[in-house]
C-alpha positions as a Markdown table, in Angstrom:
| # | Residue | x | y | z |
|---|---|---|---|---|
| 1 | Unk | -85.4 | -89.9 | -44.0 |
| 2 | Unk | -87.8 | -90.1 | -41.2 |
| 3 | Unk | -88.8 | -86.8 | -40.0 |
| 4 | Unk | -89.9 | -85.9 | -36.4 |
| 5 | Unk | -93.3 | -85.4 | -37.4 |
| 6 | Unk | -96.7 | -86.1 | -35.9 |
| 7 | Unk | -98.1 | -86.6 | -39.8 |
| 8 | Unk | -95.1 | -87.1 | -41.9 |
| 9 | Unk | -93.4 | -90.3 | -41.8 |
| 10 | Unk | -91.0 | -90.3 | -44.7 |
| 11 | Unk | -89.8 | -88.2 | -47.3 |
| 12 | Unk | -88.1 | -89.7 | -50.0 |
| 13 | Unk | -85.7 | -88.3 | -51.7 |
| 14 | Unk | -82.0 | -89.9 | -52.2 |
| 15 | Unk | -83.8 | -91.9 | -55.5 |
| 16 | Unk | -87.2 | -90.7 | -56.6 |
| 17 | Unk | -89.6 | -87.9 | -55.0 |
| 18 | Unk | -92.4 | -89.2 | -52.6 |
| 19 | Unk | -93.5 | -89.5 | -49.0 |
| 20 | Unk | -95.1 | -91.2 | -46.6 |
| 21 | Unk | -97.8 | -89.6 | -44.1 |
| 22 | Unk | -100.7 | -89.6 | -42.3 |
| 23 | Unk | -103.7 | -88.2 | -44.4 |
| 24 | Unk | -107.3 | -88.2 | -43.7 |
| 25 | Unk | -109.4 | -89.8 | -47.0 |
| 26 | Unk | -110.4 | -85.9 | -47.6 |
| 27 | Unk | -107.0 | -84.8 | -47.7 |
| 28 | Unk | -105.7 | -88.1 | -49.4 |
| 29 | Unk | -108.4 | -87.5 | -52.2 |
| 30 | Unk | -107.6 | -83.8 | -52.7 |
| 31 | Unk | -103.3 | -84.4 | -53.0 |
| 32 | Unk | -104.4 | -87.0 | -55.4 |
| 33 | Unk | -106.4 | -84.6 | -57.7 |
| 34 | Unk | -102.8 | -81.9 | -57.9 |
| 35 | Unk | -100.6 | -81.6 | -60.8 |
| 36 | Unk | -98.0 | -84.2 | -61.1 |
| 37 | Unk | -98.9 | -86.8 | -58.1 |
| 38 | Unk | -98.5 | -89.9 | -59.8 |
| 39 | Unk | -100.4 | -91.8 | -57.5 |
| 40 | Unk | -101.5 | -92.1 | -53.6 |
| 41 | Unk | -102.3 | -95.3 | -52.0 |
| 42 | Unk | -102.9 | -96.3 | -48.2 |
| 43 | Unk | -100.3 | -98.2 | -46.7 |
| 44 | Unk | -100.5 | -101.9 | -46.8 |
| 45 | Unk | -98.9 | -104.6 | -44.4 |
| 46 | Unk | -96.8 | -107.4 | -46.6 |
| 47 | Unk | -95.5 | -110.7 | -45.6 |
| 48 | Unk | -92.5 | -112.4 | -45.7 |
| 49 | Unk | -92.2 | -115.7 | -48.2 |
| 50 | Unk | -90.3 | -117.8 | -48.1 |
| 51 | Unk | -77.1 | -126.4 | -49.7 |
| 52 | Unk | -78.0 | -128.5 | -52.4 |
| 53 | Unk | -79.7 | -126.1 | -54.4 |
| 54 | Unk | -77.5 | -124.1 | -56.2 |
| 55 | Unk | -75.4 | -127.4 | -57.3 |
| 56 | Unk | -79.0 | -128.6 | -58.3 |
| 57 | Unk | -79.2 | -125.9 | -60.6 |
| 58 | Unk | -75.8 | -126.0 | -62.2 |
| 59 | Unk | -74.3 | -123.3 | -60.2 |
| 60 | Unk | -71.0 | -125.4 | -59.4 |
| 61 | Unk | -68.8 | -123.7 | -56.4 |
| 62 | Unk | -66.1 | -124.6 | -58.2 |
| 63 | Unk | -66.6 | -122.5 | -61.4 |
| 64 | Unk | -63.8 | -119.7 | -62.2 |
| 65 | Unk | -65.0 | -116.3 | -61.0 |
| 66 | Unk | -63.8 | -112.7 | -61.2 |
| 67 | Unk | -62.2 | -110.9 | -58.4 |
| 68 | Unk | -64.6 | -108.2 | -59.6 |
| 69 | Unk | -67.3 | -110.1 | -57.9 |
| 70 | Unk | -65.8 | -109.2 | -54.7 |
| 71 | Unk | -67.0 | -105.3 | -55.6 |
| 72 | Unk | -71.0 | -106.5 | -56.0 |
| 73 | Unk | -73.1 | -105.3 | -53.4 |
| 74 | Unk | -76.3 | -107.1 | -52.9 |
| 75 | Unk | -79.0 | -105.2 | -50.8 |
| 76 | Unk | -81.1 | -107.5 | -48.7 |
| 77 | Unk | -84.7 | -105.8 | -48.0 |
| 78 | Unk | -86.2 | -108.6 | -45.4 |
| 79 | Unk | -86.0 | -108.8 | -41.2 |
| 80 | Unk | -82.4 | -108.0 | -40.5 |
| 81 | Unk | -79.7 | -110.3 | -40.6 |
| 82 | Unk | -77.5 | -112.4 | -37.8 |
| 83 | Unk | -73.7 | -111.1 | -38.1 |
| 84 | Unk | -71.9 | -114.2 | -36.4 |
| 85 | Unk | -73.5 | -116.2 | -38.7 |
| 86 | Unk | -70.4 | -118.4 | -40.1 |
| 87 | Unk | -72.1 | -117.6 | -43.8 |
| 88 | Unk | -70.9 | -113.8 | -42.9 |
| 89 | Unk | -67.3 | -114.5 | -42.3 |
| 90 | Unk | -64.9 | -111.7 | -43.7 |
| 91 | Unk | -61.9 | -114.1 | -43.6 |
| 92 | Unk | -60.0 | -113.0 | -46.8 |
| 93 | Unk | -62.2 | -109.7 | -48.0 |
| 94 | Unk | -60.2 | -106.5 | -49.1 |
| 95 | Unk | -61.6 | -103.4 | -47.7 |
| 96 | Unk | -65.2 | -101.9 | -48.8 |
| 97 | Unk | -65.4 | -101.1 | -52.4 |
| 98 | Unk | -65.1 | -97.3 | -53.0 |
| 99 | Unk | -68.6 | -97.5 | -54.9 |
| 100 | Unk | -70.3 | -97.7 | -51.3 |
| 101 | Unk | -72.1 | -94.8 | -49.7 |
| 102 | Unk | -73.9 | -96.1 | -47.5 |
| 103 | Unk | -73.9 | -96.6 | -43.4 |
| 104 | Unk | -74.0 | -99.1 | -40.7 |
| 105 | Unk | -77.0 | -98.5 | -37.9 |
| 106 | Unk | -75.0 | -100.3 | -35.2 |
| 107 | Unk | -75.3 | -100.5 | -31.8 |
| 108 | Unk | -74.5 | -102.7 | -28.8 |
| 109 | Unk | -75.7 | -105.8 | -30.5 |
| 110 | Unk | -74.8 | -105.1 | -34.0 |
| 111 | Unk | -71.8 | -104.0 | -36.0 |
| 112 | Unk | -71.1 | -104.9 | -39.4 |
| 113 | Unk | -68.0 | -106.0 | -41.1 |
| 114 | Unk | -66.2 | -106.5 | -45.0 |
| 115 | Unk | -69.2 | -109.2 | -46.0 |
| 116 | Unk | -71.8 | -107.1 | -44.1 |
| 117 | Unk | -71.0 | -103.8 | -45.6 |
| 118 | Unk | -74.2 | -102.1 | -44.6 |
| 119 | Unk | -76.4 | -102.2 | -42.0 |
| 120 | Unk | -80.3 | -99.9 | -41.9 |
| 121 | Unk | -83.7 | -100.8 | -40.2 |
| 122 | Unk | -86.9 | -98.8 | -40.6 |
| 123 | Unk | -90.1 | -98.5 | -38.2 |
| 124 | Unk | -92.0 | -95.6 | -39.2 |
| 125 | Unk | -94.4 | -96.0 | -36.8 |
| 126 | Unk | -92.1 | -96.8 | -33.8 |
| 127 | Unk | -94.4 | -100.1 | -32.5 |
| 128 | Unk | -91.6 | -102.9 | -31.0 |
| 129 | Unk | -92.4 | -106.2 | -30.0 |
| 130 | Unk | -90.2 | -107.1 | -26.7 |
| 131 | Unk | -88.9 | -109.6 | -29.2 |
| 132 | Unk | -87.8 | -107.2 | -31.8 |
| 133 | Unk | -84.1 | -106.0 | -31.8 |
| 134 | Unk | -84.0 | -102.1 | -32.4 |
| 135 | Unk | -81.5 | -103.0 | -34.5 |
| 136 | Unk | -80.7 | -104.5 | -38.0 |
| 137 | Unk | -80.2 | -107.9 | -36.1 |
| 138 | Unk | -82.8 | -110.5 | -37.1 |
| 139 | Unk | -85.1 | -111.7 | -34.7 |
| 140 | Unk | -87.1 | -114.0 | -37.1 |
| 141 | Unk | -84.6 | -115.6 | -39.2 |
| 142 | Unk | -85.9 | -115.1 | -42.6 |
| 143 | Unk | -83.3 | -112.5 | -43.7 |
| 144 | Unk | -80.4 | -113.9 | -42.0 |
| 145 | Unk | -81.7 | -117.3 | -44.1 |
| 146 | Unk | -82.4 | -115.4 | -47.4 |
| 147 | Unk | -79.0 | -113.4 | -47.3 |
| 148 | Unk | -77.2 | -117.2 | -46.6 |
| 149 | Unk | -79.1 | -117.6 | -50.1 |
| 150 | Unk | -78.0 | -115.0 | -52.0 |
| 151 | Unk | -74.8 | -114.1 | -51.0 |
| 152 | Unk | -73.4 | -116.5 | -47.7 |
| 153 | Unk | -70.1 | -117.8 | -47.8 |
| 154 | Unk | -69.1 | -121.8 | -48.0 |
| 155 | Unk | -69.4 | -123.3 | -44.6 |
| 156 | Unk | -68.0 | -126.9 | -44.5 |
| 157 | Unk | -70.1 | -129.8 | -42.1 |
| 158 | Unk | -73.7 | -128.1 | -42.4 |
| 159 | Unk | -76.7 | -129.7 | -42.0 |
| 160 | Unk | -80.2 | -130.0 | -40.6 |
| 161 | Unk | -80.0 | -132.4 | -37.4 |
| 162 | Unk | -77.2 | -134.4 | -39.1 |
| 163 | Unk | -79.2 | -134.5 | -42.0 |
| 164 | Unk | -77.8 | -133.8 | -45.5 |
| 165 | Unk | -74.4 | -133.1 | -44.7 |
| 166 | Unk | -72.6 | -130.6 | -46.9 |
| 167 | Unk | -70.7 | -127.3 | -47.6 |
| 168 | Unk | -73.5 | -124.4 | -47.1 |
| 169 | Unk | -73.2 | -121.4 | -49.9 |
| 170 | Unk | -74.9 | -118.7 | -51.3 |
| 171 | Unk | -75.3 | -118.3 | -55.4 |
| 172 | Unk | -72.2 | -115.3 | -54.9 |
| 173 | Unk | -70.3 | -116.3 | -51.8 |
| 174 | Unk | -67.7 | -113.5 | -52.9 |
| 175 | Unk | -70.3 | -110.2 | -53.0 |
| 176 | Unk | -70.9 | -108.0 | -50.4 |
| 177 | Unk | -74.2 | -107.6 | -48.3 |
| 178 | Unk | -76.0 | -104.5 | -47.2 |
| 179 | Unk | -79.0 | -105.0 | -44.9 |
| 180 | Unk | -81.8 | -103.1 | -44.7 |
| 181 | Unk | -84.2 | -104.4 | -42.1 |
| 182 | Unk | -88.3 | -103.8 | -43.2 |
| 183 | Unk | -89.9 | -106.6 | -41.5 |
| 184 | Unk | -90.8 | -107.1 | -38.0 |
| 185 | Unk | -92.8 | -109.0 | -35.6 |
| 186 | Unk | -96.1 | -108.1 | -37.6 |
| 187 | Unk | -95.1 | -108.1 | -41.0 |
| 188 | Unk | -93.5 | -105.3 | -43.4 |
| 189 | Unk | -95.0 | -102.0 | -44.1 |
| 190 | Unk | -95.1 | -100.3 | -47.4 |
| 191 | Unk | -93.9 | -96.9 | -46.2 |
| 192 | Unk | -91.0 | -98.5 | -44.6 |
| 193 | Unk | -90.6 | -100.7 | -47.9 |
| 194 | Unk | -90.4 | -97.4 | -50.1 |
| 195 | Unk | -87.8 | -96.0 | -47.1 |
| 196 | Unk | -85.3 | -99.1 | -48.3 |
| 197 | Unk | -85.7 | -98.5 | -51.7 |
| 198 | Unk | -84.7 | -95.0 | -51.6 |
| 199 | Unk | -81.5 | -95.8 | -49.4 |
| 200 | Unk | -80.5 | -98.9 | -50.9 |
| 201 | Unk | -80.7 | -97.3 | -54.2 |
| 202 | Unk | -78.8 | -93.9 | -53.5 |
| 203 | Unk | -76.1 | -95.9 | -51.2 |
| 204 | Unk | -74.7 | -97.9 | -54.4 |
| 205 | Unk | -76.1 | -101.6 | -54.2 |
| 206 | Unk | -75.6 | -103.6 | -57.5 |
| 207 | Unk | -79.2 | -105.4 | -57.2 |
| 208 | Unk | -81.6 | -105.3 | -54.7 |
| 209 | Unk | -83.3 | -109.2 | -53.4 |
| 210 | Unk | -86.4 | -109.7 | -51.4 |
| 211 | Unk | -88.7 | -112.3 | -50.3 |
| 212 | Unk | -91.7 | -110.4 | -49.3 |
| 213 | Unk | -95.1 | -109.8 | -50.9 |
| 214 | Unk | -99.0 | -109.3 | -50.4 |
| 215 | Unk | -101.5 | -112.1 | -50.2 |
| 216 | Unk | -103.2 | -110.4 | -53.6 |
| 217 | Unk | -101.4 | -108.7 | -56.4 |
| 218 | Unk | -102.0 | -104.9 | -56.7 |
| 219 | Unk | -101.9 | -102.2 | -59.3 |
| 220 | Unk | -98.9 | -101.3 | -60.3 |
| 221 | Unk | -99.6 | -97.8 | -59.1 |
| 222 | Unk | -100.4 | -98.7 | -55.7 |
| 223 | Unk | -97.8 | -101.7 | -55.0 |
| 224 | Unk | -94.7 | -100.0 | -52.9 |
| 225 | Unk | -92.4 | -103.2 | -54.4 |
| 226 | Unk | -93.5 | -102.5 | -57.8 |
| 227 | Unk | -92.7 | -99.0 | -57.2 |
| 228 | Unk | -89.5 | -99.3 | -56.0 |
| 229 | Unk | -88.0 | -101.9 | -58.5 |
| 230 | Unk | -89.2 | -99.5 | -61.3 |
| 231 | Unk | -87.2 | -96.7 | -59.6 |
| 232 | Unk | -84.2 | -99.4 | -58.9 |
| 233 | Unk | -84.6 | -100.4 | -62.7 |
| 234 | Unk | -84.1 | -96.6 | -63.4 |
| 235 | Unk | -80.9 | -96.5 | -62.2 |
| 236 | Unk | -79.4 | -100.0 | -63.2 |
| 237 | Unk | -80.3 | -102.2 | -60.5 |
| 238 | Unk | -82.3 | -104.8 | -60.6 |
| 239 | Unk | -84.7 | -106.3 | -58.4 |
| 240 | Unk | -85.2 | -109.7 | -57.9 |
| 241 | Unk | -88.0 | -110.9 | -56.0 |
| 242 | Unk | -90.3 | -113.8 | -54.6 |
| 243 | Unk | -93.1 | -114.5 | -57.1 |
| 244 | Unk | -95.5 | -115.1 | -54.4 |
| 245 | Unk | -96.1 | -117.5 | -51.2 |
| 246 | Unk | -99.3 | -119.0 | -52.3 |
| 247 | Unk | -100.6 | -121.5 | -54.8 |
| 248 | Unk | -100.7 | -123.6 | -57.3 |
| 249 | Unk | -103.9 | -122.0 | -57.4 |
| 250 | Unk | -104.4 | -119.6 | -60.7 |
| 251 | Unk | -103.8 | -115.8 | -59.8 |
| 252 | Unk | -101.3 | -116.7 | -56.6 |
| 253 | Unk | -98.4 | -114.8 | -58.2 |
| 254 | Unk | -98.3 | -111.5 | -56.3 |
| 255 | Unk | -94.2 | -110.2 | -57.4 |
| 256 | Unk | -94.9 | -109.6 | -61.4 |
| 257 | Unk | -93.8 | -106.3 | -62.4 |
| 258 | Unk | -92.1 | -106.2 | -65.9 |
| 259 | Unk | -89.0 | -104.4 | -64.7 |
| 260 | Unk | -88.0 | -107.0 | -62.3 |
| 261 | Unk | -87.0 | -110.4 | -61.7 |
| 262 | Unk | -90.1 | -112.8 | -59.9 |
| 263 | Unk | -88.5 | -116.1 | -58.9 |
| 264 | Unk | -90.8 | -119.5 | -58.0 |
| 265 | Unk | -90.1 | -122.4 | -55.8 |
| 266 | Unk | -89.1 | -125.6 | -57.0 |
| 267 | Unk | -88.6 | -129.1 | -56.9 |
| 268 | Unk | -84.8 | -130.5 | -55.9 |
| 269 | Unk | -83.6 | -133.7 | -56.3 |
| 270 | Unk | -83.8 | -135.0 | -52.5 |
| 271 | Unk | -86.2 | -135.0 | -49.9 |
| 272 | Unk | -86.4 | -135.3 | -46.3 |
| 273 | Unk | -88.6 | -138.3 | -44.7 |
């Protein structure tokens, strides 16, 4: 949770015991010398990385699947997400699945529904960009895109411009999303990354996605998504994430912790001229 503190930022504690505040180096060196701190780090700023596809892989929509798919809740760590997007349509859910504890930040431009299960957004150190939405409602588009991805319903007549026409779909149309909003106008920040771990983990997702990363690879020690999937793993959950947002270059792969799931870009079979 964030606590009204000067110094402290964070203290987490819904999924693994940690927290996030504002040290000198004296002070930073000296916690890091005690008895049973695993490790302290200075906070880093990440960046985000970023129809056919699934079909392209052999993920055919019109495979049999399990009601039980309707009870998987995916938690989206990325910059929010846009309700009335058509991919977010609760047209035929039943209600939430018991499993769920966690909330819905809403407000006057945000409410969630039976898709969007669960809404959060972090900003430790309370810096908004006029353009920002106080609010787990995306102003940048990546997560409302990466959530389409993951987990968007079918949407008949899609396309870019009148460009590859198609039915629009995420890999699990049926699952559930809960939302937990990390990136803003200047990037993502590491205590607020650890602050969506610890929810999404205690509120009862089923895996945990994101697309964000650094521009080098860390220790694992210091790297808050590292950190976090290893917590995630912990408890059942795994964490897939974006292998990197550089390359082909050797060393470009920043997402490569052994407990989680780094996925690469590709090749399809189209292009657009």
């Amino acid at each position: 949770n964030t606590v009204g503190s000067d110094v402290l930022l964070y203290s987490y504690h819904r999924s693994f015991n940690g927290f996030a505040a504002k040290l000198t180096k004296d002070e930073a060196a000296k916690l890091r010398g005690k008895d049973g701190v695993v490790s302290v780090f200075l906070s880093q700023r990440k960046q985000l990385h970023i129809s056919r596809s699934w079909d392209f892989m052999g993920f055919n929509r019109k495979v049999k699947r399990s009601v039980i798919e309707s009870d998987i809740i995916v938690g989206m760590l990325d910059t929010g997400i846009w309700p009335e997007s058509q991919s977010f349509n609760d047209t035929g859910f039943g209600p939430i699945p018991r499993k769920w504890r966690g909330t819905c930040q809403s407000s006057t431009n945000f409410t969630c529904n039976n898709k969007i299960i669960g809404a959060r957004y972090y900003r430790a150190n309370g810096d908004y960009s006029p353009y920002d939405y106080r609010s787990p409602r995306d102003s940048e588009g990546h997560g409302t895109h990466t959530s389409s991805t993951a987990a968007g319903g079918l949407v008949s007549k899609a396309s870019l411009y009148g460009l590859a026409k198609g039915t629009a779909r995420g890999g699990v149309p049926s699952a559930r999303i809960a939302v937990y909003k990390i990136c803003w106008y200047d990037g993502c920040y590491d205590e607020d990354i650890l602050a969506a771990f610890d929810d999404a983990i205690a509120d009862g997702v089923d895996i945990i996605s994101l697309s964000v990363g650094s521009i080098f690879w860390s220790d694992y020690f210091d790297d808050t998504i590292a950190i976090g999937a290893f917590h995630s793993m912990k408890n059942g959950i795994l964490t897939s994430n974006s292998a990197g947002n550089s390359g082909p270059s050797p060393s470009s792969i920043t997402n490569f912790s052994p407990w989680s799931l780094s996925v690469a870009a590709s090749t399809i079979d189209r292009k657009f001229v």
